[in-house]
């Protein structure tokens, strides 16, 4: 067993989640590579020091370049707003260090393309942090689809609906400025990543974006509150996607329903330990969706708990992600979703923005 120094850039919502995951992953998954919380960077020396103390890092800095250049740091996690992803990733790859970057990977299509080029030129492990698809339930849904459990797929409905900005009096933040931080740029990527993982590539789409609350205390809103999309997948299936940050009442409405010729699958992140499966077999009178409670029989559940139905939570998805990143580094082989996979999501985002602007279907 060897250890690896973790360099964390950003200590906010996701910086904390990744720090907690890196502190716990060795014990949960008995990983070959054991992370050591080496250095954390934030916008000021004071906030970085506060995060260092709270999360248990050795050192703190207000200059993220120090983290990248430090010889004791062996892997970088980018947990800053999207406008910084590219610069930090390029510097990390130039220094020969593997990178896990928060979604959506950069602030534009050009950023995402440059990040893929830098990652691939360096030959370093690279991963985009799409955590929701890593729940045992969603991993099992992927497995069922691969095995053809519901036959030929005809329809996908996906949504990522939350209400954290449903109150028009919620103040303006970095999330209310710039296309990369709006619903299509910041929230929809999770559902688009799920759609690509569950269904395969999107062939064409038409989209609408809407800003409902144009002004908030502290500033004007320059990006979208909600988005809807009609898509055609390369496998021939139709799909509908909806994302919102003003969906009053929805707290973590990352949900999908998939219909096939022999059955259907349904999932809702607000009930993340359940997967609903319908098999179109047996007596008509006994047919119906079955609620499958996740347990040790499902991917990545057993290391957390031997009891079926006891459940895993949000932080556990990040621990699973940390395990995959560390395994990729230990083996020197990439783990899905790589930066190139992340670029596929950004291409869909870009096409959706273009579709909404021109009010036309876009081919991908
Ligand atoms: P946040 O605002 O809570 O934290 C951002 C952090 O970045 C702060 O600690 C700040 O100090 C740091 N930062 C900003 N500029 C910096 C600089 N120049 N140098 C060093 N540190 C700097 O933001 P949050 O919510 O953690 O979002 C960060 C990223 O995570 C975004 O890309 C966002 O899209 C993604 N995200 C992912 C989620 C998921 O479930 N996978 C959920 C929430 C956000």
mmCIF file of N, CA and C in Angstrom, residues 86 89-90 93 105 108-120 339 343:
data_model
loop_
_atom_site.group_PDB
_atom_site.id
_atom_site.type_symbol
_atom_site.label_atom_id
_atom_site.label_comp_id
_atom_site.label_asym_id
_atom_site.label_seq_id
_atom_site.Cartn_x
_atom_site.Cartn_y
_atom_site.Cartn_z
ATOM 1 N N UNK A 86 -10.298 25.383 -16.472
ATOM 2 C CA UNK A 86 -9.346 25.169 -17.561
ATOM 3 C C UNK A 86 -7.913 25.524 -17.156
ATOM 4 N N UNK A 89 -6.546 23.052 -14.636
ATOM 5 C CA UNK A 89 -6.309 21.722 -15.226
ATOM 6 C C UNK A 89 -5.081 21.750 -16.125
ATOM 7 N N UNK A 90 -4.971 22.783 -16.957
ATOM 8 C CA UNK A 90 -3.811 22.853 -17.859
ATOM 9 C C UNK A 90 -2.504 22.898 -17.064
ATOM 10 N N UNK A 93 -1.799 19.365 -15.524
ATOM 11 C CA UNK A 93 -1.303 18.387 -16.510
ATOM 12 C C UNK A 93 0.132 18.731 -16.922
ATOM 13 N N UNK A 105 -16.877 21.039 -16.416
ATOM 14 C CA UNK A 105 -15.582 21.024 -17.089
ATOM 15 C C UNK A 105 -15.428 22.288 -17.933
ATOM 16 N N UNK A 108 -16.821 26.938 -21.178
ATOM 17 C CA UNK A 108 -17.247 27.041 -22.579
ATOM 18 C C UNK A 108 -16.806 25.782 -23.315
ATOM 19 N N UNK A 109 -17.299 25.641 -24.543
ATOM 20 C CA UNK A 109 -16.875 24.508 -25.377
ATOM 21 C C UNK A 109 -15.372 24.591 -25.636
ATOM 22 N N UNK A 110 -14.872 25.802 -25.893
ATOM 23 C CA UNK A 110 -13.431 25.969 -26.156
ATOM 24 C C UNK A 110 -12.613 25.531 -24.941
ATOM 25 N N UNK A 111 -13.081 25.866 -23.727
ATOM 26 C CA UNK A 111 -12.390 25.437 -22.496
ATOM 27 C C UNK A 111 -12.344 23.917 -22.426
ATOM 28 N N UNK A 112 -13.500 23.294 -22.653
ATOM 29 C CA UNK A 112 -13.573 21.827 -22.520
ATOM 30 C C UNK A 112 -12.671 21.154 -23.553
ATOM 31 N N UNK A 113 -12.649 21.683 -24.786
ATOM 32 C CA UNK A 113 -11.781 21.097 -25.824
ATOM 33 C C UNK A 113 -10.313 21.239 -25.441
ATOM 34 N N UNK A 114 -9.956 22.415 -24.916
ATOM 35 C CA UNK A 114 -8.557 22.638 -24.511
ATOM 36 C C UNK A 114 -8.183 21.716 -23.354
ATOM 37 N N UNK A 115 -9.122 21.471 -22.464
ATOM 38 C CA UNK A 115 -8.850 20.599 -21.307
ATOM 39 C C UNK A 115 -8.632 19.157 -21.752
ATOM 40 N N UNK A 116 -9.404 18.711 -22.743
ATOM 41 C CA UNK A 116 -9.206 17.352 -23.277
ATOM 42 C C UNK A 116 -7.831 17.261 -23.936
ATOM 43 N N UNK A 117 -7.491 18.281 -24.719
ATOM 44 C CA UNK A 117 -6.194 18.270 -25.418
ATOM 45 C C UNK A 117 -5.055 18.224 -24.394
ATOM 46 N N UNK A 118 -5.151 19.028 -23.327
ATOM 47 C CA UNK A 118 -4.085 19.051 -22.312
ATOM 48 C C UNK A 118 -4.012 17.708 -21.589
ATOM 49 N N UNK A 119 -5.170 17.141 -21.276
ATOM 50 C CA UNK A 119 -5.197 15.855 -20.559
ATOM 51 C C UNK A 119 -4.552 14.773 -21.414
ATOM 52 N N UNK A 120 -4.951 14.704 -22.677
ATOM 53 C CA UNK A 120 -4.477 13.615 -23.532
ATOM 54 C C UNK A 120 -3.007 13.789 -23.892
ATOM 55 N N UNK A 339 -12.193 13.227 -19.309
ATOM 56 C CA UNK A 339 -12.443 14.564 -19.860
ATOM 57 C C UNK A 339 -13.104 14.451 -21.239
ATOM 58 N N UNK A 343 -16.481 16.130 -22.364
ATOM 59 C CA UNK A 343 -16.619 17.007 -23.540
ATOM 60 C C UNK A 343 -17.919 16.683 -24.296
#
